[in-house]
mmCIF file of C-alpha atoms in Angstrom:
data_model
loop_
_atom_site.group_PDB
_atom_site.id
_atom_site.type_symbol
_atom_site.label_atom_id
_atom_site.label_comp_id
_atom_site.label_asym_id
_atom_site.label_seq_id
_atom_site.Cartn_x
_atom_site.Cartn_y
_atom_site.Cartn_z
ATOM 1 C CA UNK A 233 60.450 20.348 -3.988
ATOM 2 C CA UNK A 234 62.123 23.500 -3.906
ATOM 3 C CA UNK A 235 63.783 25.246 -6.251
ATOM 4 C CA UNK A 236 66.679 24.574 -8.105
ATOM 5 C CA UNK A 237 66.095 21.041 -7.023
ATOM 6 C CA UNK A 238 67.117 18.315 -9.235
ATOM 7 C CA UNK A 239 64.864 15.351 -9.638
ATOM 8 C CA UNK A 240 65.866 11.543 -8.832
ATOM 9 C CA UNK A 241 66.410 9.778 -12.156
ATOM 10 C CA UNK A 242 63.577 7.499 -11.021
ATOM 11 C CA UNK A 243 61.286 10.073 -10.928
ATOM 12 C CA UNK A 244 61.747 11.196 -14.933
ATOM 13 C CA UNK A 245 61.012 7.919 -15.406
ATOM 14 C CA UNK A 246 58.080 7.757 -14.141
ATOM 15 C CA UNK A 247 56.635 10.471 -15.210
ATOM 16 C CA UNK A 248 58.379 9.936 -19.294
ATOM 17 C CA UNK A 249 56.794 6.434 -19.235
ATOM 18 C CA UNK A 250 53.599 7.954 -18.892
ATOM 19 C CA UNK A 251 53.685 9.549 -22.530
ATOM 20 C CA UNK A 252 52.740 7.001 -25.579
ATOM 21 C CA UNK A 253 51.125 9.475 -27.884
ATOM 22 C CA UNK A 254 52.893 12.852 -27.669
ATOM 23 C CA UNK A 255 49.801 14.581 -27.046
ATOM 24 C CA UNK A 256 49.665 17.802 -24.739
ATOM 25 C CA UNK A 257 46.356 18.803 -22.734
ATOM 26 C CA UNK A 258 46.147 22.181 -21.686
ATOM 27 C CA UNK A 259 45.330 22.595 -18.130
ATOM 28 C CA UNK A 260 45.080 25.911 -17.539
ATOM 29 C CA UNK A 261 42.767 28.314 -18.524
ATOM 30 C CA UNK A 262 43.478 31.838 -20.527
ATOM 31 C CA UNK A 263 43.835 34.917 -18.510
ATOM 32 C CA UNK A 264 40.977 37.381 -19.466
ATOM 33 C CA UNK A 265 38.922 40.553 -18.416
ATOM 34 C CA UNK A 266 36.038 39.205 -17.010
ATOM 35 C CA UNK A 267 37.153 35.814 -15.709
ATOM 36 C CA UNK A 268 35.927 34.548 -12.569
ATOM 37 C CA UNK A 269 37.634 35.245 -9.807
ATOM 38 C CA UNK A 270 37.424 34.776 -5.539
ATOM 39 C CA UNK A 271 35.873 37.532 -4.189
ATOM 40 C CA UNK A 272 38.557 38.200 -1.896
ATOM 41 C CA UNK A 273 40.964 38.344 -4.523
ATOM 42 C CA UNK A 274 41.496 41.051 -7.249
ATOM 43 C CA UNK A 275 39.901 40.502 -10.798
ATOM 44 C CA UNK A 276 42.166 40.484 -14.194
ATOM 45 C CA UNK A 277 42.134 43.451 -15.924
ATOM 46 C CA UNK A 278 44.275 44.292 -19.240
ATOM 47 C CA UNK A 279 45.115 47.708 -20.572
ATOM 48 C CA UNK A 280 46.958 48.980 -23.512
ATOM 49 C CA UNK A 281 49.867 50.919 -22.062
ATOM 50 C CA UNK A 282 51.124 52.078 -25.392
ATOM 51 C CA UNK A 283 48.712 52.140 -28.060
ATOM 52 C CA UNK A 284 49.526 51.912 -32.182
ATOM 53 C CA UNK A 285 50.045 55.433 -33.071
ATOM 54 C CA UNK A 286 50.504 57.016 -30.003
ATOM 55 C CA UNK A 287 54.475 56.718 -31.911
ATOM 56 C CA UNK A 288 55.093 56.324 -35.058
ATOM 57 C CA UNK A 289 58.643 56.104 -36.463
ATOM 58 C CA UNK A 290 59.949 57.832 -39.777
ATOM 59 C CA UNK A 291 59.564 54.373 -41.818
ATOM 60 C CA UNK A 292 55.537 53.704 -40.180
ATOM 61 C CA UNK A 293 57.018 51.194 -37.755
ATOM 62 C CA UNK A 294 54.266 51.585 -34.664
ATOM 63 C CA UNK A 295 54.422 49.377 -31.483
ATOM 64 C CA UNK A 296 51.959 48.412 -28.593
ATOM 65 C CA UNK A 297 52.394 47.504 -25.137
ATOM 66 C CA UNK A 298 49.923 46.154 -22.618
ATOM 67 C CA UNK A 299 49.838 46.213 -19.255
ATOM 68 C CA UNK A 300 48.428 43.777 -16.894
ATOM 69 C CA UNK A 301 46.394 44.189 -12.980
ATOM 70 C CA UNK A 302 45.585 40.918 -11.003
ATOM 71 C CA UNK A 303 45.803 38.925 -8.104
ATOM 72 C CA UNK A 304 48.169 35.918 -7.409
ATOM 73 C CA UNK A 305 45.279 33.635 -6.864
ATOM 74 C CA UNK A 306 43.209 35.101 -9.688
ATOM 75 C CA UNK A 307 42.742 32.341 -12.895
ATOM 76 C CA UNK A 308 44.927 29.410 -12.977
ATOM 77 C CA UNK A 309 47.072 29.558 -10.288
ATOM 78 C CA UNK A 310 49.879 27.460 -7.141
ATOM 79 C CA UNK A 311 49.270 29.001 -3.845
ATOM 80 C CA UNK A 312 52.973 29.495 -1.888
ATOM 81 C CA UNK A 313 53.512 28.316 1.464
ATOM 82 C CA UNK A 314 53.116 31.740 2.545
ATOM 83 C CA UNK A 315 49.826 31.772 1.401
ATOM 84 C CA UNK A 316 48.660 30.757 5.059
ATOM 85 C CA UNK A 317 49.215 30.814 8.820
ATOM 86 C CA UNK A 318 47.967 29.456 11.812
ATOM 87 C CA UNK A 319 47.463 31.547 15.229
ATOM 88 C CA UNK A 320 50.382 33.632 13.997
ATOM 89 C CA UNK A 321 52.663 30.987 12.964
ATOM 90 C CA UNK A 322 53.711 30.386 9.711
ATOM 91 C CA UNK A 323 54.675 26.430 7.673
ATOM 92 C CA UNK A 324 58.515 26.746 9.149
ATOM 93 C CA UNK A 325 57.368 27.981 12.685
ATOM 94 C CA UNK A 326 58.178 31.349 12.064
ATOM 95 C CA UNK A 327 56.283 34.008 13.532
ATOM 96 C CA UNK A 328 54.074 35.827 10.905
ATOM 97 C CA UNK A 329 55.532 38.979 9.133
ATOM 98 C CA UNK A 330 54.385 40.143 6.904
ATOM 99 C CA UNK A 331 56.605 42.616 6.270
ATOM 100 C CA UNK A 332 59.025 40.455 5.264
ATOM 101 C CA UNK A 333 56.882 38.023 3.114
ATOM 102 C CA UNK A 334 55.950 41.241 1.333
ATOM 103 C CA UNK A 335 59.308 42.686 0.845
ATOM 104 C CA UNK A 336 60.388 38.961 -0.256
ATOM 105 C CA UNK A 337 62.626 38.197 2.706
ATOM 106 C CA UNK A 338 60.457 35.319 4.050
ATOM 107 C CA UNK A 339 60.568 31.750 3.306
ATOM 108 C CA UNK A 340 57.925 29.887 1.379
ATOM 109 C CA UNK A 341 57.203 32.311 -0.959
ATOM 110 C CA UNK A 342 56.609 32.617 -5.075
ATOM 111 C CA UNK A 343 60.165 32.964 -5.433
ATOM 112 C CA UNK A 344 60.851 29.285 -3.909
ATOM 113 C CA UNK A 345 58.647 27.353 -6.990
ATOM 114 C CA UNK A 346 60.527 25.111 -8.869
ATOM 115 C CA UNK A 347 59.596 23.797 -12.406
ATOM 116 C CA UNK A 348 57.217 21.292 -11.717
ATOM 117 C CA UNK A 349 58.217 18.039 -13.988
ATOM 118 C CA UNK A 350 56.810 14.859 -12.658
ATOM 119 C CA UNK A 351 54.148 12.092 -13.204
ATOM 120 C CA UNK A 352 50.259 13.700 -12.869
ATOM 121 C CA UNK A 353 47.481 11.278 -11.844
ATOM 122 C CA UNK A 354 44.074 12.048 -12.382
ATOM 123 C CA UNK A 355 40.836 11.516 -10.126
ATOM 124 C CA UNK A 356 38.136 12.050 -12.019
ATOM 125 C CA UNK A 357 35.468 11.874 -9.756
ATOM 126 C CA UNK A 358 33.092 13.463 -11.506
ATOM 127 C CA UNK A 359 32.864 10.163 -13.932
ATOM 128 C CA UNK A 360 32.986 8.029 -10.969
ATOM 129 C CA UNK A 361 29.888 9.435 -10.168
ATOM 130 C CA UNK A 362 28.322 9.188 -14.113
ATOM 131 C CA UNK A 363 27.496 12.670 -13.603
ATOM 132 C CA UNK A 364 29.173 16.090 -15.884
ATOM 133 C CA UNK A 365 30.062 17.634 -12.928
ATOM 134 C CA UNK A 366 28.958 17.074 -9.165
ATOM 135 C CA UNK A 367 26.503 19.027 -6.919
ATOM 136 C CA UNK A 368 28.075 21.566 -4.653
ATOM 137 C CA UNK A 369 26.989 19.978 -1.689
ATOM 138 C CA UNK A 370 29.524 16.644 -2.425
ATOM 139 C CA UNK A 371 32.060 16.287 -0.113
ATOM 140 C CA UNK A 372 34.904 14.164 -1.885
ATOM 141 C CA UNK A 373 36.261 11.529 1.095
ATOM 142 C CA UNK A 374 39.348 8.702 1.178
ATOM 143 C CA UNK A 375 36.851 6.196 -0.348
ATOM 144 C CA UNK A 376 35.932 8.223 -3.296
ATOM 145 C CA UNK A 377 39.914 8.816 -4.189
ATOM 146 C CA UNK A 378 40.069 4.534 -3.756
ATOM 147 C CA UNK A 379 37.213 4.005 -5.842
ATOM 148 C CA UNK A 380 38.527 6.064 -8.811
ATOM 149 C CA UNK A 381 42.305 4.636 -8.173
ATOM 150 C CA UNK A 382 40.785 1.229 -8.445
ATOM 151 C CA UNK A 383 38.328 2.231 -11.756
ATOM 152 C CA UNK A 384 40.878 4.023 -13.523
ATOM 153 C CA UNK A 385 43.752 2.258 -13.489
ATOM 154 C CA UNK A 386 46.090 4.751 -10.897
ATOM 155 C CA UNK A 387 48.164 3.995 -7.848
ATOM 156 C CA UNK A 388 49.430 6.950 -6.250
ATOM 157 C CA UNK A 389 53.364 7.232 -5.376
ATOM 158 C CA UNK A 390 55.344 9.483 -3.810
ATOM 159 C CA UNK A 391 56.295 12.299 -5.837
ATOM 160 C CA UNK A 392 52.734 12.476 -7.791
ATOM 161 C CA UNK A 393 51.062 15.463 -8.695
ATOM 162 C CA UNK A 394 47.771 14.558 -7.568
ATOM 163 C CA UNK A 395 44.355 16.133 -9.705
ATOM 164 C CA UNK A 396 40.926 15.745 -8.845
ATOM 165 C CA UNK A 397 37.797 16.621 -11.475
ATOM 166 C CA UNK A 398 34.933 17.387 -9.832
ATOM 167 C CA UNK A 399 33.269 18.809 -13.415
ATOM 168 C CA UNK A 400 32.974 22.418 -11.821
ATOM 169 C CA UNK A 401 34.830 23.615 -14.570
ATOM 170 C CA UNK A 402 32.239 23.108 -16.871
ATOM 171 C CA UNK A 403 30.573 26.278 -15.024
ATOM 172 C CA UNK A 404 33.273 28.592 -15.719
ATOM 173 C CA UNK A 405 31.860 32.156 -16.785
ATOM 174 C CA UNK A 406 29.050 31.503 -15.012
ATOM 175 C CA UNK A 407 27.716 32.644 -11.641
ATOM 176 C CA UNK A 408 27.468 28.885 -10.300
ATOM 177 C CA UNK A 409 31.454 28.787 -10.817
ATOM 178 C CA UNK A 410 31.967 31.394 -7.687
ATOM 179 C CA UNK A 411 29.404 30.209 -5.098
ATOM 180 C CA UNK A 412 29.387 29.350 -1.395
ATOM 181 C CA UNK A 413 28.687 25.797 -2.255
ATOM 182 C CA UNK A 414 31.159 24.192 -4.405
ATOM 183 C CA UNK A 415 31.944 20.382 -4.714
ATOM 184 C CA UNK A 416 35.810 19.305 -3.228
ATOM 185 C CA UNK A 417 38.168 16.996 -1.036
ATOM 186 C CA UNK A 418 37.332 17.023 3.032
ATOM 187 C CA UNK A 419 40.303 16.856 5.153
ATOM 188 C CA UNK A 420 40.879 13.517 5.247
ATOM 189 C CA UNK A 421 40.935 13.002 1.623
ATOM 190 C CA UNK A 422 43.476 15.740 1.938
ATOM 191 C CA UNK A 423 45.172 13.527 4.374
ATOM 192 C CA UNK A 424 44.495 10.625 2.481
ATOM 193 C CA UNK A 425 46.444 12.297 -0.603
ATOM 194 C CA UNK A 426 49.452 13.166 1.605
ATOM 195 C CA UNK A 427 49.877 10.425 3.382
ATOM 196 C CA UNK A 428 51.137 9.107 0.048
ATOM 197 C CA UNK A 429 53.507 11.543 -0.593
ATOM 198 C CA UNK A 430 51.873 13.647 -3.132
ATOM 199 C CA UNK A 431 54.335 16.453 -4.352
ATOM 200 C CA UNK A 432 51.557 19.135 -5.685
ATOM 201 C CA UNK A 433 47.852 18.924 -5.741
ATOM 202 C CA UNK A 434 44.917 20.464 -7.771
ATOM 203 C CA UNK A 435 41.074 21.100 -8.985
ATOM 204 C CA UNK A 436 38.994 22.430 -11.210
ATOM 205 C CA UNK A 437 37.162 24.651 -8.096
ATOM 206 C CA UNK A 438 38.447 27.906 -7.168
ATOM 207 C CA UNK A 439 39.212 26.960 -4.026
ATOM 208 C CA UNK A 440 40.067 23.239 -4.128
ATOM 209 C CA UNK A 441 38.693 22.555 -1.125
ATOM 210 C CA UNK A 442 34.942 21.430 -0.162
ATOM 211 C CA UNK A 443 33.325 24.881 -0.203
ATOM 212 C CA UNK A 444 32.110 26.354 1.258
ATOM 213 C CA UNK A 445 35.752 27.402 2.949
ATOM 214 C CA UNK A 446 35.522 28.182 6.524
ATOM 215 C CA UNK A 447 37.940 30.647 8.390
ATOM 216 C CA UNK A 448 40.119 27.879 9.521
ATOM 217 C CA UNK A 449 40.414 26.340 5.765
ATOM 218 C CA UNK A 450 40.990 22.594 7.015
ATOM 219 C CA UNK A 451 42.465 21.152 3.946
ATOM 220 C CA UNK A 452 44.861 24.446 2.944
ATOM 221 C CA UNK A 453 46.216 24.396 6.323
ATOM 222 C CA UNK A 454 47.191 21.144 6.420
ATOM 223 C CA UNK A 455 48.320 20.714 3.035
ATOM 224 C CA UNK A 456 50.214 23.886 3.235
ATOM 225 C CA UNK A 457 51.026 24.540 6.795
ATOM 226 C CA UNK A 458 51.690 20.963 7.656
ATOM 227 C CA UNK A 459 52.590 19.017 5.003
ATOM 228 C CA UNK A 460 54.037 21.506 2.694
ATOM 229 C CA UNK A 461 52.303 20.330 -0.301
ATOM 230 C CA UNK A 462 51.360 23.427 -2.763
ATOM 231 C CA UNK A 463 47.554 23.871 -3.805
ATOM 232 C CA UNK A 464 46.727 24.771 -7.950
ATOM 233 C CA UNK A 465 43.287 25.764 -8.561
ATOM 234 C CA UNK A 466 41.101 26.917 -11.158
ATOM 235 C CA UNK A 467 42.287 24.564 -13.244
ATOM 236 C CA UNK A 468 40.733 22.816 -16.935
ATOM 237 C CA UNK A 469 40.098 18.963 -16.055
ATOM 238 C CA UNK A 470 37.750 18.278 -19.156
ATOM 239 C CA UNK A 471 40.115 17.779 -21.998
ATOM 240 C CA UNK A 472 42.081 15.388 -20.019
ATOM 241 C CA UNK A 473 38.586 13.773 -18.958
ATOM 242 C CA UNK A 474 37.390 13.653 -22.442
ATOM 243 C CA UNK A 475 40.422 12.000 -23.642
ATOM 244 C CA UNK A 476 40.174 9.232 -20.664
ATOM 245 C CA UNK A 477 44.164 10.010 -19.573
ATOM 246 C CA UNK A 478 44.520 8.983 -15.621
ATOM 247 C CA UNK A 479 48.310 9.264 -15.691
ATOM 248 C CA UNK A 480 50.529 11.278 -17.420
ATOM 249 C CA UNK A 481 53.592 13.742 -17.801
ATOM 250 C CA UNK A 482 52.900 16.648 -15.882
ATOM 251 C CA UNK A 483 54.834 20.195 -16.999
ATOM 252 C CA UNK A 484 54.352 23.570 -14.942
ATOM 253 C CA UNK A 485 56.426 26.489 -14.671
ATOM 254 C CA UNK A 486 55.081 28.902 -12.223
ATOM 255 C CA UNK A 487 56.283 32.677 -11.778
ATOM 256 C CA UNK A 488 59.119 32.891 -9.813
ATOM 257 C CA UNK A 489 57.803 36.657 -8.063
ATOM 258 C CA UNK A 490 59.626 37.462 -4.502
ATOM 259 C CA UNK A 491 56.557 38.395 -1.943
ATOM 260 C CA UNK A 492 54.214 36.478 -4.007
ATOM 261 C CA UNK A 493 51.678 34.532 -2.147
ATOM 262 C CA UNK A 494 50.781 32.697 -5.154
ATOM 263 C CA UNK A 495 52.179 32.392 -8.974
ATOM 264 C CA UNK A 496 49.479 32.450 -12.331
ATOM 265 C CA UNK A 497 50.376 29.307 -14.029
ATOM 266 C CA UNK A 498 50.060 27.278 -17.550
ATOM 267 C CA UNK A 499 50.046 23.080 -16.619
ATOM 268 C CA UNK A 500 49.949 20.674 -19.121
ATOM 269 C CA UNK A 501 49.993 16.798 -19.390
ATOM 270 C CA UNK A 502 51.808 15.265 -22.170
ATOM 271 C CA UNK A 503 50.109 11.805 -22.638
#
């Protein structure tokens, strides 16, 4: 989906038949100093840039301004097609430039996001397993993601925006949440996923992805590189969990930033 793109009529439908209560989950978590964040990625930092006082006007009016230092792929975030490459070859076959991705000339980038309104479906594997959240060493395979369709309900169509819990999120602001060994989808779950057309996928790890992520990143590469299917990550799964929702109306409106690798991003399911 790029953007700009209007969506078939059978696809609002989808997704609107979804809602029965009116209820919206937040799936995204708030941006703060301190959050945890991917080594290899900046941390969040917020400043006041203009501080009450600093002017005052004749009447006592006084104003603040923050201002705000982070990385793309820092707190709830959609990585861009641009995000990787592959022996110097980029998702459209393009040689890698980056240059141009940086001066927001290249294809894939932040600036191409559309808003993402469609049907969410839900894996919660986590409750599959009757467990709060699963051990870093558990690899999440094709049989898992048929197991939880079958137990909750879901059938996966073309379009979907595809979530898996893994319960990792309940170790946010910890030091478990950022470790070499987190809990996530294999490649052939990936496969599994977009062999059915997902649209957009996501997790409540940092990195999506069985961790920990090798050079080579199987599932990014072909999600992204291959299959052009964006990643979220970071993401808050327990609400939705809690509340036992499997399918639902999915709302996202990344950050439309030229040169961005990535966009921050506030998801929600209306149920």
């Amino acid at each position: 989906m790029t953007a700009n793109q209007d969506l078939n009529l059978d696809d609002w439908r989808r997704a609107v038949d979804t809602v029965s209560r009116g209820q919206v989950i937040e799936l995204g978590r708030e941006f703060h100093s301190g959050m945890p964040h991917y080594p290899t990625h900046p941390d969040f930092e917020i400043s006041l840039f203009r501080r009450h006082g600093d002017r005052v006007r004749a009447d006592g009016a006084s104003s603040a301004s923050c201002h705000w230092s982070f990385g793309g792929h820092t707190g709830t975030h959609i990585d861009a097609l641009c995000h990787v490459s592959q022996c110097g070859v980029m998702f459209d076959d393009t040689p890698v430039d980056n240059d141009l991705i940086e001066s927001g000339k290249a294809a894939g980038d932040a600036a191409d996001f559309s808003a993402y309104l469609r049907r969410g479906i839900l894996f919660d594997i986590a409750a599959l397993d009757g467990v709060e959240s699963l051990s870093g060493d558990r690899l999440i395979t094709p049989e898992d993601l048929e197991k939880a369709s079958d137990a909750q309900g879901i059938d996966v169509q073309e379009g979907d925006v595809a979530l898996i819990r893994t319960g990792w999120g309940r170790h946010w602001g910890s030091d478990t949440y950022i470790g070499h060994e987190t809990p996530g989808p294999g490649y052939e779950a990936a496969l599994w996923l977009a062999d059915r057309g997902v649209e957009l996928v996501g997790s409540d790890t940092a990195v999506f992805e069985k961790g920990p992520v090798t050079e080579a990143a199987p599932v990014h590469r072909l999600l992204l590189l291959e299959r052009r299917i964006r990643i979220m990550e970071n993401l808050d799964l327990e609400a939705l969990s809690s509340a036992k929702v499997y399918a639902f109306f999915f709302m996202a409106l990344p950050l439309r930033v030229r040169g961005g690798t990535a966009s921050p991003l506030r998801p929600v399911a209306v149920c």
